Amino acid sequence: MMNANIRRQGGAVSVLMVIALVAISMMAALALDGGHMLLNKTRLQNAVDAAALGGAKTLSQVSGGINMASTTRAAALDTLNRNANAAGNAELATAVAGNPGAFAVVELSSSVYGPFSYPGPTDAKYVRVSVTSYQLSGFFWSFVQTMGSAGLGNKRVAAIATAGPSPTSPCDLAPLMVCGDPTQYNPAAGNFWGYQFGDLEVLKTAAGNTSPIGPGNFQLLDFGSGGSAVREDLAGGGSVCRSVGDNVQTAPGNKAGPTSQGLNTRFGVYNGPVSASDYPPDLVTSSGTPAITYNDSLSQAQYKGQAITSSNGDLSAGGEAIQDYNDWRTQVAACVAGGASGCESNGVFERRMLKIVIGDCAGKLSGSTSIPVLGFGCYFVLQPVNGGGSESIIFGQFVQECEGDNVPGPTPSTDSGPQIIQLYKTYLNGSGTPSTDS
């Protein structure tokens, strides 16, 4: 009788052992598959983040171009494909299978909150890349489902990312300053301290010109050791950071030689101790001929003796169009898209864009003067500078935005000045509801 009881108890223990082993196996299986899902979610999110950043970067370069949307989409998908084919991403590469366009969706919007679509609006600034279903191999996934956990569904992950511009205080300032009016600041109306998109401005005066700062000043700032600092900073080799509310010091003196030597590298012209290897030209270096001049008695920029006017960025004089920012923008977009002529093979995007202090010059003085920083302006340089003192004048068009190089701000902005591309939280359908997959 006792032996029978022992046998029955042994049988019960065996059943419990089997149940326990099944439970342990299911937990181990879920842990293994769960870890696999988490790893691939991370890899997918990294690839999608990079794709959104790459697309937004390209969008900033081809904005306004004929093939803006398609070029942006191609850049985003190319970045995704490159990441998928990187070392350690063999499973993702298999899923993409060399066809990222079938794997991910690229959309554009003028607002970080959406709505996003393709090809998107003509004023798009933000790029969203999404993968709704990345199917993964299951190690024990199917086994667990057969054991009564069919509610798990398919083993897959998703990812979404949004990228676009954010304002930043620049650290590659040109040693130049224009005077702004602190009462004339209305970003909603496109007015930034008295400057509006496309306005033609003198960024540096020449000998014989009336200075907006005061006698002896040519709109140069003191960022270092005299002429050598002017040359290096105008060539793009400086690393001077300033913020709104700081004070900048003006630097008396024309410094015509260093000015032309530094600035003209942006046009592929090299004189003095500068080289193309250190300071490559812009993607597009062509400028209007003859050059723009300045009539100081009339306080007027002229082309062929006629006053220059600006209309939404288009410059003209006496009814004749002048090569300007809008022309350059179209040419650069074609260069980035590929297959265009007139592009510098070693050119760099936005080398002809200067980041300049906009200062409050009220109570301006002669000589070296400390001036408060109101903000920063992006100015497109129209033409090279001659080395003569009376011709050492820089003309630029005010542009609301340009590439920055410092830490991005936390939120998008309609403000002017340098901006940097960054990732944002993705919001669905313009509702302000954040996605759980970003």
GROMACS .gro file of C-alpha atoms in nm:
model
  438
    1MET     CA    1   0.000   0.000   0.000
    2MET     CA    2   0.282   0.233   0.089
    3ASN     CA    3   0.461   0.157  -0.238
    4ALA     CA    4   0.147   0.250  -0.433
    5ASN     CA    5   0.127   0.586  -0.254
    6ILE     CA    6   0.490   0.655  -0.329
    7ARG     CA    7   0.433   0.575  -0.696
    8ARG     CA    8   0.131   0.807  -0.711
    9GLN     CA    9   0.329   1.088  -0.543
   10GLY     CA   10   0.618   1.034  -0.783
   11GLY     CA   11   0.381   1.063  -1.076
   12ALA     CA   12   0.241   1.390  -0.940
   13VAL     CA   13   0.592   1.529  -0.895
   14SER     CA   14   0.675   1.435  -1.253
   15VAL     CA   15   0.373   1.625  -1.378
   16LEU     CA   16   0.468   1.929  -1.172
   17MET     CA   17   0.824   1.906  -1.303
   18VAL     CA   18   0.700   1.899  -1.662
   19ILE     CA   19   0.474   2.198  -1.601
   20ALA     CA   20   0.758   2.385  -1.432
   21LEU     CA   21   0.998   2.307  -1.714
   22VAL     CA   22   0.745   2.427  -1.972
   23ALA     CA   23   0.694   2.750  -1.778
   24ILE     CA   24   1.068   2.804  -1.742
   25SER     CA   25   1.118   2.730  -2.111
   26MET     CA   26   0.849   2.983  -2.205
   27MET     CA   27   1.007   3.248  -1.984
   28ALA     CA   28   1.351   3.178  -2.131
   29ALA     CA   29   1.207   3.188  -2.481
   30LEU     CA   30   1.034   3.519  -2.419
   31ALA     CA   31   1.353   3.661  -2.265
   32LEU     CA   32   1.557   3.555  -2.567
   33ASP     CA   33   1.305   3.684  -2.821
   34GLY     CA   34   1.241   3.998  -2.614
   35GLY     CA   35   1.612   4.080  -2.605
   36HIS     CA   36   1.630   4.020  -2.978
   37MET     CA   37   1.339   4.259  -3.033
   38LEU     CA   38   1.494   4.529  -2.813
   39LEU     CA   39   1.827   4.502  -2.994
   40ASN     CA   40   1.666   4.533  -3.335
   41LYS     CA   41   1.437   4.815  -3.221
   42THR     CA   42   1.749   5.008  -3.119
   43ARG     CA   43   1.924   4.934  -3.447
   44LEU     CA   44   1.618   5.032  -3.646
   45GLN     CA   45   1.567   5.353  -3.447
   46ASN     CA   46   1.931   5.453  -3.501
   47ALA     CA   47   1.898   5.397  -3.875
   48VAL     CA   48   1.570   5.591  -3.895
   49ASP     CA   49   1.714   5.877  -3.686
   50ALA     CA   50   2.013   5.902  -3.918
   51ALA     CA   51   1.786   5.892  -4.222
   52ALA     CA   52   1.571   6.178  -4.089
   53LEU     CA   53   1.881   6.387  -4.009
   54GLY     CA   54   2.030   6.317  -4.353
   55GLY     CA   55   1.705   6.406  -4.524
   56ALA     CA   56   1.663   6.730  -4.326
   57LYS     CA   57   2.022   6.829  -4.399
   58THR     CA   58   1.968   6.777  -4.771
   59LEU     CA   59   1.633   6.956  -4.757
   60SER     CA   60   1.805   7.265  -4.616
   61GLN     CA   61   2.041   7.258  -4.914
   62VAL     CA   62   1.786   7.203  -5.192
   63SER     CA   63   1.497   7.409  -5.054
   64GLY     CA   64   1.326   7.586  -5.343
   65GLY     CA   65   1.481   7.356  -5.603
   66ILE     CA   66   1.280   7.186  -5.876
   67ASN     CA   67   1.331   6.835  -5.738
   68MET     CA   68   1.335   6.934  -5.370
   69ALA     CA   69   1.114   6.654  -5.239
   70SER     CA   70   1.259   6.373  -5.448
   71THR     CA   71   1.617   6.476  -5.370
   72THR     CA   72   1.537   6.490  -4.999
   73ARG     CA   73   1.368   6.150  -5.008
   74ALA     CA   74   1.660   5.997  -5.199
   75ALA     CA   75   1.908   6.132  -4.944
   76ALA     CA   76   1.708   5.999  -4.648
   77LEU     CA   77   1.666   5.654  -4.803
   78ASP     CA   78   2.033   5.639  -4.901
   79THR     CA   79   2.132   5.712  -4.541
   80LEU     CA   80   1.894   5.441  -4.419
   81ASN     CA   81   2.037   5.192  -4.668
   82ARG     CA   82   2.395   5.275  -4.568
   83ASN     CA   83   2.314   5.220  -4.202
   84ALA     CA   84   2.140   4.893  -4.279
   85ASN     CA   85   2.452   4.770  -4.456
   86ALA     CA   86   2.686   4.874  -4.176
   87ALA     CA   87   2.869   4.609  -3.973
   88GLY     CA   88   2.643   4.430  -3.725
   89ASN     CA   89   2.319   4.510  -3.908
   90ALA     CA   90   2.294   4.200  -4.124
   91GLU     CA   91   1.935   4.128  -4.019
   92LEU     CA   92   1.827   4.486  -4.096
   93ALA     CA   93   2.010   4.473  -4.430
   94THR     CA   94   1.819   4.157  -4.519
   95ALA     CA   95   1.490   4.327  -4.437
   96VAL     CA   96   1.576   4.639  -4.641
   97ALA     CA   97   1.706   4.416  -4.921
   98GLY     CA   98   1.857   4.709  -5.110
   99ASN     CA   99   1.515   4.867  -5.155
  100PRO     CA  100   1.475   5.121  -4.873
  101GLY     CA  101   1.187   5.290  -5.055
  102ALA     CA  102   0.971   4.983  -4.996
  103PHE     CA  103   1.086   4.952  -4.636
  104ALA     CA  104   1.049   5.310  -4.509
  105VAL     CA  105   0.828   5.612  -4.577
  106VAL     CA  106   0.975   5.964  -4.611
  107GLU     CA  107   0.748   6.266  -4.567
  108LEU     CA  108   0.793   6.644  -4.544
  109SER     CA  109   0.624   6.926  -4.354
  110SER     CA  110   0.658   7.298  -4.287
  111SER     CA  111   0.590   7.238  -3.915
  112VAL     CA  112   0.753   6.997  -3.674
  113TYR     CA  113   0.401   6.904  -3.559
  114GLY     CA  114   0.288   6.813  -3.911
  115PRO     CA  115   0.087   6.721  -4.098
  116PHE     CA  116   0.349   6.531  -4.298
  117SER     CA  117   0.305   6.416  -4.655
  118TYR     CA  118   0.497   6.351  -4.974
  119PRO     CA  119   0.602   6.552  -5.169
  120GLY     CA  120   0.491   6.794  -4.896
  121PRO     CA  121   0.460   7.174  -4.907
  122THR     CA  122   0.697   7.396  -5.102
  123ASP     CA  123   0.816   7.559  -4.779
  124ALA     CA  124   0.891   7.228  -4.606
  125LYS     CA  125   1.166   7.231  -4.342
  126TYR     CA  126   1.109   6.908  -4.150
  127VAL     CA  127   1.154   6.547  -4.257
  128ARG     CA  128   0.984   6.243  -4.105
  129VAL     CA  129   1.103   5.888  -4.172
  130SER     CA  130   0.891   5.596  -4.052
  131VAL     CA  131   0.902   5.217  -4.061
  132THR     CA  132   0.568   5.076  -3.950
  133SER     CA  133   0.658   4.706  -3.950
  134TYR     CA  134   1.002   4.549  -3.937
  135GLN     CA  135   0.932   4.174  -3.925
  136LEU     CA  136   1.176   3.974  -3.715
  137SER     CA  137   1.269   3.608  -3.700
  138GLY     CA  138   1.126   3.425  -3.398
  139PHE     CA  139   1.342   3.178  -3.207
  140PHE     CA  140   1.079   3.043  -2.968
  141TRP     CA  141   0.807   3.294  -3.051
  142SER     CA  142   0.590   3.045  -3.241
  143PHE     CA  143   0.639   2.780  -2.975
  144VAL     CA  144   0.515   3.017  -2.704
  145GLN     CA  145   0.213   3.104  -2.917
  146THR     CA  146   0.124   2.735  -2.955
  147MET     CA  147   0.134   2.702  -2.579
  148GLY     CA  148  -0.151   2.946  -2.537
  149SER     CA  149   0.003   3.293  -2.582
  150ALA     CA  150  -0.129   3.372  -2.928
  151GLY     CA  151  -0.205   3.723  -2.807
  152LEU     CA  152   0.162   3.802  -2.857
  153GLY     CA  153   0.097   3.869  -3.225
  154ASN     CA  154   0.372   3.885  -3.485
  155LYS     CA  155   0.727   3.952  -3.379
  156ARG     CA  156   0.797   4.295  -3.526
  157VAL     CA  157   0.915   4.643  -3.430
  158ALA     CA  158   0.852   4.994  -3.564
  159ALA     CA  159   1.035   5.327  -3.556
  160ILE     CA  160   0.973   5.687  -3.656
  161ALA     CA  161   1.192   6.000  -3.646
  162THR     CA  162   1.153   6.369  -3.726
  163ALA     CA  163   1.437   6.611  -3.794
  164GLY     CA  164   1.463   6.977  -3.886
  165PRO     CA  165   1.626   7.311  -3.801
  166SER     CA  166   1.667   7.465  -3.456
  167PRO     CA  167   1.815   7.809  -3.378
  168THR     CA  168   2.163   7.826  -3.232
  169SER     CA  169   2.418   8.089  -3.133
  170PRO     CA  170   2.703   8.064  -3.387
  171CYS     CA  171   3.066   7.990  -3.317
  172ASP     CA  172   3.197   8.066  -3.667
  173LEU     CA  173   3.111   8.435  -3.678
  174ALA     CA  174   3.256   8.660  -3.944
  175PRO     CA  175   3.435   8.960  -3.786
  176LEU     CA  176   3.171   9.197  -3.925
  177MET     CA  177   2.873   9.383  -3.783
  178VAL     CA  178   2.566   9.563  -3.913
  179CYS     CA  179   2.362   9.801  -3.699
  180GLY     CA  180   2.006   9.705  -3.613
  181ASP     CA  181   1.707   9.887  -3.467
  182PRO     CA  182   1.586   9.717  -3.146
  183THR     CA  183   1.238   9.865  -3.198
  184GLN     CA  184   1.205   9.700  -3.540
  185TYR     CA  185   1.175   9.338  -3.442
  186ASN     CA  186   0.868   9.148  -3.561
  187PRO     CA  187   0.950   8.794  -3.676
  188ALA     CA  188   0.585   8.725  -3.768
  189ALA     CA  189   0.608   9.005  -4.023
  190GLY     CA  190   0.956   8.898  -4.139
  191ASN     CA  191   1.119   9.205  -3.985
  192PHE     CA  192   1.442   9.145  -3.791
  193TRP     CA  193   1.579   9.464  -3.636
  194GLY     CA  194   1.493   9.649  -3.957
  195TYR     CA  195   1.617   9.380  -4.199
  196GLN     CA  196   1.394   9.177  -4.427
  197PHE     CA  197   1.462   8.885  -4.658
  198GLY     CA  198   1.668   8.981  -4.962
  199ASP     CA  199   1.766   9.329  -4.841
  200LEU     CA  200   2.098   9.438  -4.991
  201GLU     CA  201   2.334   9.568  -4.724
  202VAL     CA  202   2.690   9.690  -4.692
  203LEU     CA  203   2.862   9.445  -4.457
  204LYS     CA  204   3.194   9.628  -4.459
  205THR     CA  205   3.254   9.984  -4.570
  206ALA     CA  206   3.556  10.094  -4.776
  207ALA     CA  207   3.783  10.395  -4.746
  208GLY     CA  208   3.587  10.711  -4.824
  209ASN     CA  209   3.251  10.559  -4.722
  210THR     CA  210   3.045  10.692  -4.433
  211SER     CA  211   3.050  10.436  -4.154
  212PRO     CA  212   2.724  10.346  -3.975
  213ILE     CA  213   2.925  10.293  -3.655
  214GLY     CA  214   3.139  10.604  -3.651
  215PRO     CA  215   3.458  10.756  -3.791
  216GLY     CA  216   3.748  10.514  -3.818
  217ASN     CA  217   3.524  10.207  -3.811
  218PHE     CA  218   3.469   9.992  -4.120
  219GLN     CA  219   3.221   9.750  -3.955
  220LEU     CA  220   3.503   9.517  -3.850
  221LEU     CA  221   3.501   9.349  -3.509
  222ASP     CA  222   3.797   9.274  -3.287
  223PHE     CA  223   3.808   8.894  -3.267
  224GLY     CA  224   4.182   8.856  -3.230
  225SER     CA  225   4.525   8.965  -3.348
  226GLY     CA  226   4.462   9.230  -3.610
  227GLY     CA  227   4.472   9.158  -3.982
  228SER     CA  228   4.563   8.790  -3.951
  229ALA     CA  229   4.250   8.725  -3.743
  230VAL     CA  230   4.037   8.916  -3.996
  231ARG     CA  231   4.180   8.707  -4.280
  232GLU     CA  232   4.129   8.375  -4.100
  233ASP     CA  233   3.780   8.458  -3.971
  234LEU     CA  234   3.659   8.584  -4.309
  235ALA     CA  235   3.799   8.270  -4.470
  236GLY     CA  236   3.593   8.063  -4.227
  237GLY     CA  237   3.866   7.943  -3.993
  238GLY     CA  238   3.759   8.131  -3.682
  239SER     CA  239   3.592   7.988  -3.374
  240VAL     CA  240   3.443   8.290  -3.203
  241CYS     CA  241   3.115   8.233  -3.014
  242ARG     CA  242   2.881   8.510  -2.908
  243SER     CA  243   2.529   8.517  -2.767
  244VAL     CA  244   2.247   8.769  -2.764
  245GLY     CA  245   2.313   9.024  -2.491
  246ASP     CA  246   2.692   8.996  -2.514
  247ASN     CA  247   2.905   9.296  -2.608
  248VAL     CA  248   3.139   9.299  -2.908
  249GLN     CA  249   3.432   9.532  -2.962
  250THR     CA  250   3.478   9.714  -3.291
  251ALA     CA  251   3.821   9.714  -3.457
  252PRO     CA  252   3.919  10.045  -3.622
  253GLY     CA  253   4.108  10.026  -3.951
  254ASN     CA  254   4.027   9.915  -4.305
  255LYS     CA  255   4.243   9.600  -4.327
  256ALA     CA  256   4.174   9.580  -4.700
  257GLY     CA  257   4.436   9.315  -4.781
  258PRO     CA  258   4.336   9.060  -4.514
  259THR     CA  259   3.969   9.123  -4.596
  260SER     CA  260   4.006   9.031  -4.963
  261GLN     CA  261   4.244   8.741  -4.893
  262GLY     CA  262   4.006   8.582  -4.645
  263LEU     CA  263   3.667   8.649  -4.801
  264ASN     CA  264   3.767   8.561  -5.157
  265THR     CA  265   3.851   8.202  -5.066
  266ARG     CA  266   3.475   8.151  -5.065
  267PHE     CA  267   3.485   8.229  -5.438
  268GLY     CA  268   3.785   8.004  -5.507
  269VAL     CA  269   4.030   8.296  -5.523
  270TYR     CA  270   4.349   8.247  -5.320
  271ASN     CA  271   4.601   8.519  -5.238
  272GLY     CA  272   4.825   8.544  -4.935
  273PRO     CA  273   4.863   8.269  -4.672
  274VAL     CA  274   4.540   8.082  -4.756
  275SER     CA  275   4.484   7.763  -4.953
  276ALA     CA  276   4.202   7.563  -5.109
  277SER     CA  277   4.281   7.264  -4.888
  278ASP     CA  278   4.209   7.471  -4.575
  279TYR     CA  279   3.936   7.693  -4.720
  280PRO     CA  280   3.746   7.534  -5.010
  281PRO     CA  281   3.515   7.746  -5.228
  282ASP     CA  282   3.137   7.749  -5.229
  283LEU     CA  283   2.948   7.503  -5.450
  284VAL     CA  284   2.867   7.797  -5.681
  285THR     CA  285   3.116   8.084  -5.714
  286SER     CA  286   2.976   8.284  -6.006
  287SER     CA  287   2.874   8.647  -5.950
  288GLY     CA  288   2.729   8.930  -6.153
  289THR     CA  289   2.936   9.141  -6.393
  290PRO     CA  290   3.016   9.422  -6.375
  291ALA     CA  291   3.050   9.434  -5.999
  292ILE     CA  292   2.813   9.620  -5.770
  293THR     CA  293   2.945   9.958  -5.658
  294TYR     CA  294   2.854  10.206  -5.386
  295ASN     CA  295   2.769  10.575  -5.424
  296ASP     CA  296   2.846  10.722  -5.083
  297SER     CA  297   2.697  11.064  -5.159
  298LEU     CA  298   2.361  10.895  -5.226
  299SER     CA  299   2.411  10.618  -4.966
  300GLN     CA  300   2.319  10.384  -5.247
  301ALA     CA  301   2.436  10.053  -5.391
  302GLN     CA  302   2.444  10.070  -5.770
  303TYR     CA  303   2.475   9.840  -6.069
  304LYS     CA  304   2.588   9.999  -6.395
  305GLY     CA  305   2.520  10.335  -6.235
  306GLN     CA  306   2.159  10.248  -6.147
  307ALA     CA  307   2.012  10.213  -5.798
  308ILE     CA  308   1.960   9.853  -5.689
  309THR     CA  309   1.623   9.739  -5.562
  310SER     CA  310   1.519   9.414  -5.396
  311SER     CA  311   1.188   9.233  -5.433
  312ASN     CA  312   1.158   8.913  -5.230
  313GLY     CA  313   1.526   8.844  -5.277
  314ASP     CA  314   1.543   8.932  -5.648
  315LEU     CA  315   1.787   9.216  -5.715
  316SER     CA  316   1.759   9.445  -6.015
  317ALA     CA  317   1.876   9.785  -6.133
  318GLY     CA  318   1.710   9.986  -6.409
  319GLY     CA  319   1.492   9.686  -6.493
  320GLU     CA  320   1.795   9.456  -6.538
  321ALA     CA  321   1.822   9.148  -6.316
  322ILE     CA  322   2.136   9.100  -6.106
  323GLN     CA  323   2.275   8.763  -6.005
  324ASP     CA  324   2.157   8.724  -5.647
  325TYR     CA  325   2.073   8.490  -5.361
  326ASN     CA  326   1.771   8.336  -5.533
  327ASP     CA  327   1.983   8.252  -5.840
  328TRP     CA  328   2.252   8.100  -5.620
  329ARG     CA  329   1.995   7.900  -5.428
  330THR     CA  330   1.858   7.749  -5.750
  331GLN     CA  331   2.208   7.664  -5.876
  332VAL     CA  332   2.312   7.507  -5.545
  333ALA     CA  333   1.999   7.292  -5.534
  334ALA     CA  334   2.087   7.163  -5.881
  335CYS     CA  335   2.445   7.091  -5.768
  336VAL     CA  336   2.328   6.892  -5.465
  337ALA     CA  337   2.077   6.698  -5.676
  338GLY     CA  338   2.360   6.611  -5.918
  339GLY     CA  339   2.422   6.647  -6.289
  340ALA     CA  340   2.429   7.029  -6.297
  341SER     CA  341   2.699   7.239  -6.461
  342GLY     CA  342   2.883   7.530  -6.303
  343CYS     CA  343   2.940   7.346  -5.974
  344GLU     CA  344   3.275   7.350  -5.796
  345SER     CA  345   3.400   6.992  -5.764
  346ASN     CA  346   3.549   7.062  -5.420
  347GLY     CA  347   3.281   7.313  -5.324
  348VAL     CA  348   3.114   7.325  -4.983
  349PHE     CA  349   2.754   7.423  -4.916
  350GLU     CA  350   2.691   7.778  -4.789
  351ARG     CA  351   3.050   7.898  -4.799
  352ARG     CA  352   2.912   8.225  -4.936
  353MET     CA  353   2.690   8.266  -4.631
  354LEU     CA  354   2.832   8.479  -4.349
  355LYS     CA  355   2.702   8.478  -3.992
  356ILE     CA  356   2.721   8.837  -3.872
  357VAL     CA  357   2.647   9.021  -3.549
  358ILE     CA  358   2.352   9.260  -3.559
  359GLY     CA  359   2.438   9.523  -3.298
  360ASP     CA  360   2.269   9.814  -3.124
  361CYS     CA  361   2.480  10.104  -3.244
  362ALA     CA  362   2.288  10.373  -3.054
  363GLY     CA  363   2.535  10.625  -2.914
  364LYS     CA  364   2.802  10.503  -3.156
  365LEU     CA  365   3.151  10.641  -3.108
  366SER     CA  366   3.466  10.670  -3.313
  367GLY     CA  367   3.754  10.432  -3.254
  368SER     CA  368   3.719  10.105  -3.067
  369THR     CA  369   3.364  10.080  -2.932
  370SER     CA  370   3.174   9.820  -2.728
  371ILE     CA  371   2.835   9.740  -2.882
  372PRO     CA  372   2.556   9.511  -2.748
  373VAL     CA  373   2.452   9.211  -2.959
  374LEU     CA  374   2.085   9.222  -3.066
  375GLY     CA  375   2.104   8.901  -3.265
  376PHE     CA  376   2.270   8.736  -3.561
  377GLY     CA  377   2.205   8.768  -3.931
  378CYS     CA  378   2.279   8.535  -4.219
  379TYR     CA  379   2.411   8.726  -4.519
  380PHE     CA  380   2.476   8.593  -4.867
  381VAL     CA  381   2.793   8.747  -5.014
  382LEU     CA  382   2.729   8.870  -5.367
  383GLN     CA  383   3.078   8.916  -5.508
  384PRO     CA  384   3.451   8.896  -5.431
  385VAL     CA  385   3.631   9.194  -5.278
  386ASN     CA  386   3.909   9.395  -5.441
  387GLY     CA  387   4.225   9.449  -5.240
  388GLY     CA  388   4.234   9.829  -5.271
  389GLY     CA  389   4.131  10.032  -4.969
  390SER     CA  390   3.870  10.235  -5.155
  391GLU     CA  391   3.723   9.915  -5.303
  392SER     CA  392   3.733   9.697  -4.992
  393ILE     CA  393   3.357   9.684  -4.957
  394ILE     CA  394   3.146   9.374  -4.891
  395PHE     CA  395   2.788   9.349  -5.016
  396GLY     CA  396   2.546   9.092  -4.879
  397GLN     CA  397   2.178   9.001  -4.888
  398PHE     CA  398   1.995   8.935  -4.563
  399VAL     CA  399   1.872   8.575  -4.545
  400GLN     CA  400   1.650   8.461  -4.261
  401GLU     CA  401   1.824   8.129  -4.197
  402CYS     CA  402   2.157   7.955  -4.256
  403GLU     CA  403   2.359   7.666  -4.118
  404GLY     CA  404   2.488   7.701  -3.765
  405ASP     CA  405   2.758   7.514  -3.577
  406ASN     CA  406   2.676   7.533  -3.207
  407VAL     CA  407   2.438   7.355  -2.968
  408PRO     CA  408   2.078   7.343  -3.095
  409GLY     CA  409   1.794   7.497  -2.899
  410PRO     CA  410   1.513   7.289  -2.746
  411THR     CA  411   1.234   7.404  -2.976
  412PRO     CA  412   1.187   7.507  -3.341
  413SER     CA  413   1.160   7.879  -3.405
  414THR     CA  414   1.062   8.134  -3.667
  415ASP     CA  415   1.349   8.356  -3.558
  416SER     CA  416   1.632   8.456  -3.791
  417GLY     CA  417   1.995   8.357  -3.787
  418PRO     CA  418   2.204   8.039  -3.780
  419GLN     CA  419   2.026   7.710  -3.726
  420ILE     CA  420   2.136   7.351  -3.680
  421ILE     CA  421   1.962   7.029  -3.781
  422GLN     CA  422   1.844   6.817  -3.490
  423LEU     CA  423   1.598   6.539  -3.401
  424TYR     CA  424   1.258   6.624  -3.255
  425LYS     CA  425   0.991   6.422  -3.082
  426THR     CA  426   0.755   6.297  -3.351
  427TYR     CA  427   0.395   6.417  -3.332
  428LEU     CA  428   0.123   6.230  -3.516
  429ASN     CA  429  -0.111   6.389  -3.770
  430GLY     CA  430  -0.051   6.744  -3.655
  431SER     CA  431  -0.239   6.671  -3.331
  432GLY     CA  432   0.037   6.743  -3.084
  433THR     CA  433   0.018   6.380  -2.966
  434PRO     CA  434   0.369   6.231  -2.949
  435SER     CA  435   0.440   5.897  -3.112
  436THR     CA  436   0.545   5.609  -2.890
  437ASP     CA  437   0.782   5.483  -3.163
  438SER     CA  438   1.010   5.792  -3.183
   0.00000   0.00000   0.00000
